[in-house]
Structure formats: C-alpha cells, structure tokens
PDB file of C-alpha atoms in Angstrom:
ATOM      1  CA  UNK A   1     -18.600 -12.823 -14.625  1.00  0.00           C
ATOM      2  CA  UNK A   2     -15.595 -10.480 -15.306  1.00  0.00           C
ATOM      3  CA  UNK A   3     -12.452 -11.846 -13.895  1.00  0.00           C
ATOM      4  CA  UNK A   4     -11.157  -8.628 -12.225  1.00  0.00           C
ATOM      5  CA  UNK A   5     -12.253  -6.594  -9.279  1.00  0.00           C
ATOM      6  CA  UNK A   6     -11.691  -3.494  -7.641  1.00  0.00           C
ATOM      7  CA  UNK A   7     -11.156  -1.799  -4.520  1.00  0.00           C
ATOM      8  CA  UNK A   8     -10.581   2.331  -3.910  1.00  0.00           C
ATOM      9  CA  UNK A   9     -10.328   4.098  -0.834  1.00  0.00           C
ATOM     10  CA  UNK A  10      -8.825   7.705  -0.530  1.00  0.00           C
ATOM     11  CA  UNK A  11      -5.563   8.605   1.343  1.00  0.00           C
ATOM     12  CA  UNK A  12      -5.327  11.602   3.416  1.00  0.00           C
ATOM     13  CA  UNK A  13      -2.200  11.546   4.916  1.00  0.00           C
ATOM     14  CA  UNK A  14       1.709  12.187   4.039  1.00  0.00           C
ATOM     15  CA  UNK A  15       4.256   9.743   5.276  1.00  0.00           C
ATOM     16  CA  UNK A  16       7.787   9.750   5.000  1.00  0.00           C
ATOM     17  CA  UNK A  17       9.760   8.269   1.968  1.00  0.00           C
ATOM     18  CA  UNK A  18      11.514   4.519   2.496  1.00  0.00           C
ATOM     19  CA  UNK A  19      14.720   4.012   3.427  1.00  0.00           C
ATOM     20  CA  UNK A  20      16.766   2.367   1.199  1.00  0.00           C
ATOM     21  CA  UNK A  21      13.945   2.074  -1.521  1.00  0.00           C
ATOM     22  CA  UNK A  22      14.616  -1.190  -3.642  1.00  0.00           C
ATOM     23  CA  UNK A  23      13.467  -1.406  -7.979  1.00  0.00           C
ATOM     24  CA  UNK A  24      14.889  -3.300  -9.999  1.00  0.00           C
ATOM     25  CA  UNK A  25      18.401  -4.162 -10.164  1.00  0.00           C
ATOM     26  CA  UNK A  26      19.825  -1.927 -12.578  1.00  0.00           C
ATOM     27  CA  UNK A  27      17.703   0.358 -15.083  1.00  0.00           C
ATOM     28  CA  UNK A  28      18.165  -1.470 -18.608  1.00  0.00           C
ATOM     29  CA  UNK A  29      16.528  -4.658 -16.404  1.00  0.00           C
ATOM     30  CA  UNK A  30      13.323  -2.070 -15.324  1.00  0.00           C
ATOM     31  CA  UNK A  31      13.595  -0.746 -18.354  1.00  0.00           C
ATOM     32  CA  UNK A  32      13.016  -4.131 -19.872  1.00  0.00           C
ATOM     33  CA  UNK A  33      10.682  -5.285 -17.356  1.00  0.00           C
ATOM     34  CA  UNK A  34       8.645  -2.320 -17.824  1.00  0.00           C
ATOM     35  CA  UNK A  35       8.653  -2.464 -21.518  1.00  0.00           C
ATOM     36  CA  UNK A  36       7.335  -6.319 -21.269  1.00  0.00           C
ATOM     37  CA  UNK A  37       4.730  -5.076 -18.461  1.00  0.00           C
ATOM     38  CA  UNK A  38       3.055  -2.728 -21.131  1.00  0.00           C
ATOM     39  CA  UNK A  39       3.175  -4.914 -24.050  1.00  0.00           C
ATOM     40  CA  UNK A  40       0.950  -7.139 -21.687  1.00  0.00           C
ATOM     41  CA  UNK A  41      -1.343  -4.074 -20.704  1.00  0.00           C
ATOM     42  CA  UNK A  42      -1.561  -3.380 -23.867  1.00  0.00           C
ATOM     43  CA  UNK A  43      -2.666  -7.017 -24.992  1.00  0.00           C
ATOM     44  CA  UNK A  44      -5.288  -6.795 -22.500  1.00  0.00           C
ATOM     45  CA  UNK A  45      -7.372  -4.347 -24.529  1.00  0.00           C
ATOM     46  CA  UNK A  46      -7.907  -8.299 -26.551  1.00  0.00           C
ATOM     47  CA  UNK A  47      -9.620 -10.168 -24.150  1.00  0.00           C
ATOM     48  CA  UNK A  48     -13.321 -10.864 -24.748  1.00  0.00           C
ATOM     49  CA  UNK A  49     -15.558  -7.818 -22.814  1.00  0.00           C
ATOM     50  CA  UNK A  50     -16.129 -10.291 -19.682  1.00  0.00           C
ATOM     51  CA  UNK A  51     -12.580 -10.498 -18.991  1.00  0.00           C
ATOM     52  CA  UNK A  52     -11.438  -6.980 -19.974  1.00  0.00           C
ATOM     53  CA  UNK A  53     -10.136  -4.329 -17.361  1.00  0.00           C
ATOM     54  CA  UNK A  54     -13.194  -1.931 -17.536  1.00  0.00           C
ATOM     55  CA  UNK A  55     -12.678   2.067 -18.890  1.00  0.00           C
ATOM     56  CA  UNK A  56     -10.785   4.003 -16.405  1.00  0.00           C
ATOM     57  CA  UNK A  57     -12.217   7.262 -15.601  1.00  0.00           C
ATOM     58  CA  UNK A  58     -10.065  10.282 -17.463  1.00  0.00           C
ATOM     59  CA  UNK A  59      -7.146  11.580 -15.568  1.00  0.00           C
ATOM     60  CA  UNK A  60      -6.181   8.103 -14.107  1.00  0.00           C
ATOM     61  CA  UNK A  61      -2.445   6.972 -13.849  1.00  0.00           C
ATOM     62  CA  UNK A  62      -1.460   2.799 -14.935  1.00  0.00           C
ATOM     63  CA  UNK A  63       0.940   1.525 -12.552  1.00  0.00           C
ATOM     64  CA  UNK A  64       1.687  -2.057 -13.603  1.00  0.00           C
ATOM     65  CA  UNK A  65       2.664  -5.210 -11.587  1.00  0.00           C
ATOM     66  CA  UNK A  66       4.916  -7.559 -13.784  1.00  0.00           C
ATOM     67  CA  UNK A  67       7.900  -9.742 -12.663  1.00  0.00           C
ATOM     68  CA  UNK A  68       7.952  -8.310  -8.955  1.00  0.00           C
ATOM     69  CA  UNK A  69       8.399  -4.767  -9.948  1.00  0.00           C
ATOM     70  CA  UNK A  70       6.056  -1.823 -10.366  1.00  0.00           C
ATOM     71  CA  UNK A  71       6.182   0.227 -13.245  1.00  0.00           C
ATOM     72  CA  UNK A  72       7.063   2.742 -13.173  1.00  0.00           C
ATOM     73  CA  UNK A  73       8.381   2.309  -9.667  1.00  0.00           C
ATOM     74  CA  UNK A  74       8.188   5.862  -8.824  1.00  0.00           C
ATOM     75  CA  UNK A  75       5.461   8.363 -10.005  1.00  0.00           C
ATOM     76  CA  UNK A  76       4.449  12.199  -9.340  1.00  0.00           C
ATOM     77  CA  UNK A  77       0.947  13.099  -9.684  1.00  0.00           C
ATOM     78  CA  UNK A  78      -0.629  15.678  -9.495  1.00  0.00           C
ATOM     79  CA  UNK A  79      -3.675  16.375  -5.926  1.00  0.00           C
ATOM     80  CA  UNK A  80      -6.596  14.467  -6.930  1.00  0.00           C
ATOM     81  CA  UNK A  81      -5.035  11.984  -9.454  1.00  0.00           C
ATOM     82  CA  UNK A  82      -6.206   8.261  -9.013  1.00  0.00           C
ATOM     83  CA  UNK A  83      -3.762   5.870  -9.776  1.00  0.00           C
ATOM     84  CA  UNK A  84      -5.055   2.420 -10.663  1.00  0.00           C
ATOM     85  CA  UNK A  85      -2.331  -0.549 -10.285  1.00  0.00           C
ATOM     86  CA  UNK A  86      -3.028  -3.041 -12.475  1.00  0.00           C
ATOM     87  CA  UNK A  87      -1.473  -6.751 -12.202  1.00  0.00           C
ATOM     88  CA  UNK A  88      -0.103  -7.627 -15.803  1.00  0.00           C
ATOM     89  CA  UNK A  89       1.771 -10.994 -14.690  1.00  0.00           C
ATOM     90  CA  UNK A  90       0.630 -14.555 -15.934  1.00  0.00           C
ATOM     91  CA  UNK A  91       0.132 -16.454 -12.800  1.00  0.00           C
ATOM     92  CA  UNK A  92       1.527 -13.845  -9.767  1.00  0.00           C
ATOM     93  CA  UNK A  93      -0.601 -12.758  -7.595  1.00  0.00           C
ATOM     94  CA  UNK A  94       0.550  -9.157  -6.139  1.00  0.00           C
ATOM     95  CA  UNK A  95      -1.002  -6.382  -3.832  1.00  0.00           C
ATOM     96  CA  UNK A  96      -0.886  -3.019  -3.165  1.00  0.00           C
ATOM     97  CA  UNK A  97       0.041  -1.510   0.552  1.00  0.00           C
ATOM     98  CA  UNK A  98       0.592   1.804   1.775  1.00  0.00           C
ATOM     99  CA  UNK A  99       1.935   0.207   5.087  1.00  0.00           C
ATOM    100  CA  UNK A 100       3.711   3.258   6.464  1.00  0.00           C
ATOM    101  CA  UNK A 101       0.713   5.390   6.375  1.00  0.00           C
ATOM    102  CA  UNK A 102      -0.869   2.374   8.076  1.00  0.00           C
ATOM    103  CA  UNK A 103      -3.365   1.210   5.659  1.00  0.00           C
ATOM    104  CA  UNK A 104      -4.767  -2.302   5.184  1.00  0.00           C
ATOM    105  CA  UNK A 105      -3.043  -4.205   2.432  1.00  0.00           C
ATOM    106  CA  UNK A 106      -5.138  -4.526  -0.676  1.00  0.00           C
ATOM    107  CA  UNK A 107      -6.191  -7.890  -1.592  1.00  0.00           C
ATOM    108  CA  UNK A 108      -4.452 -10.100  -3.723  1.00  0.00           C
ATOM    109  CA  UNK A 109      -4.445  -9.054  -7.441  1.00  0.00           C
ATOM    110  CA  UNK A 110      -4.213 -12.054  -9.658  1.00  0.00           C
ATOM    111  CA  UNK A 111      -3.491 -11.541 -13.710  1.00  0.00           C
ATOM    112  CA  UNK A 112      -6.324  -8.893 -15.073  1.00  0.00           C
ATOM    113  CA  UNK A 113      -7.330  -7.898 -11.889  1.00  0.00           C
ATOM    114  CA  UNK A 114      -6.485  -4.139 -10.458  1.00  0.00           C
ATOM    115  CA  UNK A 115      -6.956  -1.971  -7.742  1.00  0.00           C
ATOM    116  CA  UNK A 116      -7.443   2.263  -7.363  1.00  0.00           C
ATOM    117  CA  UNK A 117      -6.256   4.287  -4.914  1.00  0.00           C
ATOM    118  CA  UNK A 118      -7.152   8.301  -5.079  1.00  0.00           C
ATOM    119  CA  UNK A 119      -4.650  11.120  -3.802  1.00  0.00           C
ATOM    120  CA  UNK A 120      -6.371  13.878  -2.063  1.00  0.00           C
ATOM    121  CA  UNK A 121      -3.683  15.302   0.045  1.00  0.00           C
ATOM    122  CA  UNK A 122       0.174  16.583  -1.121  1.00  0.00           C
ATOM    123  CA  UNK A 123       3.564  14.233   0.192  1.00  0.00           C
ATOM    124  CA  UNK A 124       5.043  11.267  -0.861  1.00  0.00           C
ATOM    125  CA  UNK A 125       3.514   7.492  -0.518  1.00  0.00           C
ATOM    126  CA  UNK A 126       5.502   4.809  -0.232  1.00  0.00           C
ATOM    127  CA  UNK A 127       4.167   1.673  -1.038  1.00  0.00           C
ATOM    128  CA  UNK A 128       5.092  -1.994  -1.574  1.00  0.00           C
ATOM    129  CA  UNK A 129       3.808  -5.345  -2.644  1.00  0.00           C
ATOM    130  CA  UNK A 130       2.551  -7.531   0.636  1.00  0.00           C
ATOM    131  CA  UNK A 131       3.827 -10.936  -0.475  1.00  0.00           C
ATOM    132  CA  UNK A 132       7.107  -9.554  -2.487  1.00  0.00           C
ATOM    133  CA  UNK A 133       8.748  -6.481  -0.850  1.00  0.00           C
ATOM    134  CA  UNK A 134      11.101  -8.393   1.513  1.00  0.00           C
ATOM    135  CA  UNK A 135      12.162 -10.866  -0.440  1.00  0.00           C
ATOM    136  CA  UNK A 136      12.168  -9.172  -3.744  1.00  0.00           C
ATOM    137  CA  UNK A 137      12.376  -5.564  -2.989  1.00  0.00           C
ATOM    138  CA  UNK A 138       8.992  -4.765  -4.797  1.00  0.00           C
ATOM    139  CA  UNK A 139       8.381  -1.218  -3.635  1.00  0.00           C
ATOM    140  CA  UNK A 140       7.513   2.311  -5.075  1.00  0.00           C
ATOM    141  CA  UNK A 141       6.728   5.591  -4.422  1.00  0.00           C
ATOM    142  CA  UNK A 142       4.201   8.528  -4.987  1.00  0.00           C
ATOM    143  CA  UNK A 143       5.043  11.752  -5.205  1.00  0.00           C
ATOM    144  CA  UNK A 144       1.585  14.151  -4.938  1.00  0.00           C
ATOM    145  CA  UNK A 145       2.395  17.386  -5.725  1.00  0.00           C
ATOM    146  CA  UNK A 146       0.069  20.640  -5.977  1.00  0.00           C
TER     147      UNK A 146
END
C-alpha cells in the first residue's frame, strides 16, 4: 500500500490577503530552508514505486512543507493551475487550510504524503498550516491571476 494519499477539491472564491503574513525569519534562512525542502523532493523520486509520490498531471505547481515553512511561501499561478503541496519533512506532520475562504482544513500530511488543491477563479488565497501557523507563523499565499 503506497504511503501517501490525496485529497482535491476546487476553490471558487477570492478572499482577502493576511494581515501581517509571517515566512521565515529572514530570506537567506527560507532560502536555505527551501533549498533543503527540494533536495528532499527531489530524493523522493528514490523511494521504491509503493512509497513514491505518484506522476502529477502536467501544468501542476510543488509547494513543499519542510521545517514549518512553505516553499515557496508565496506563489502566482495562473486560472486553472493545480497546486499540489507536498510534505517533505522527516517526522512533521503538516496541513493545508484555506481558513479565510472558510474551507475545511486538509488532513494531516505526514512525510511523502500530499494534497491538491485546483484554482478556478482569479484573487489571492491565503493559506496556512492548521497545527503550525500560530505558533510558528507557517502561512502563504496564492496569487491567481488571468
């Protein structure tokens, strides 16, 4: 059994931007922190087939989960882009929420595991991790332009 699963839903509606956004504390530490999260995405292409990520369908966007950040922590796309957030961590588990548009929170992601969400409509989604945006300021943003 493959040790990842997946959940996609569209979103159809604009909300406004956060206040006070929090990333990472300065940009060489994203920059690093990103730069570790893909070294680990790309190690996942490794794994034996049953615990691989499966393909991604063209046109789809990474957004990686490593060390209570998401990378990259802000994104434009382009209408009718899926993004697909994948958690690259070694024992974290993270999610994915869209809680100003009111959404439900995705479930937890543990290591290998991802989650898709599909932008059919223009404006910018906020989003944060469930268990780490308060305490650790893991939050992003997607811009979805025409």
């Amino acid at each position: 059994m493959a040790a990842w699963r997946v959940i996609s839903f569209l979103v159809g509606m604009a909300v406004p931007a956060f206040a006070g956004a929090a990333f990472a504390a300065d940009e060489a530490e994203q920059a690093a922190i990103c730069a570790a999260a893909q070294e680990r995405f790309e190690a996942f292409k490794d794994l034996p087939a049953d615990e691989a990520l499966p393909p991604a369908a063209p046109g789809t966007v990474h957004v990686l989960m490593h060390k209570y950040t998401f990378c990259p922590p802000q994104l434009t796309v382009v209408k009718g882009t899926t993004v697909r957030f994948v958690n690259v961590d070694k024992r974290t588990s993270h999610s994915v929420w869209f809680k100003e548009a009111g959404k439900e929170e995705s479930t937890r992601l543990f290591p290998v595991e991802f989650w898709e969400e599909t932008f059919t409509e223009l404006g910018r989604y906020p989003y944060l991790c469930g268990p780490h945006w308060e305490q650790n300021g893991m939050k992003g943003v997607i811009e979805v332009m025409p």
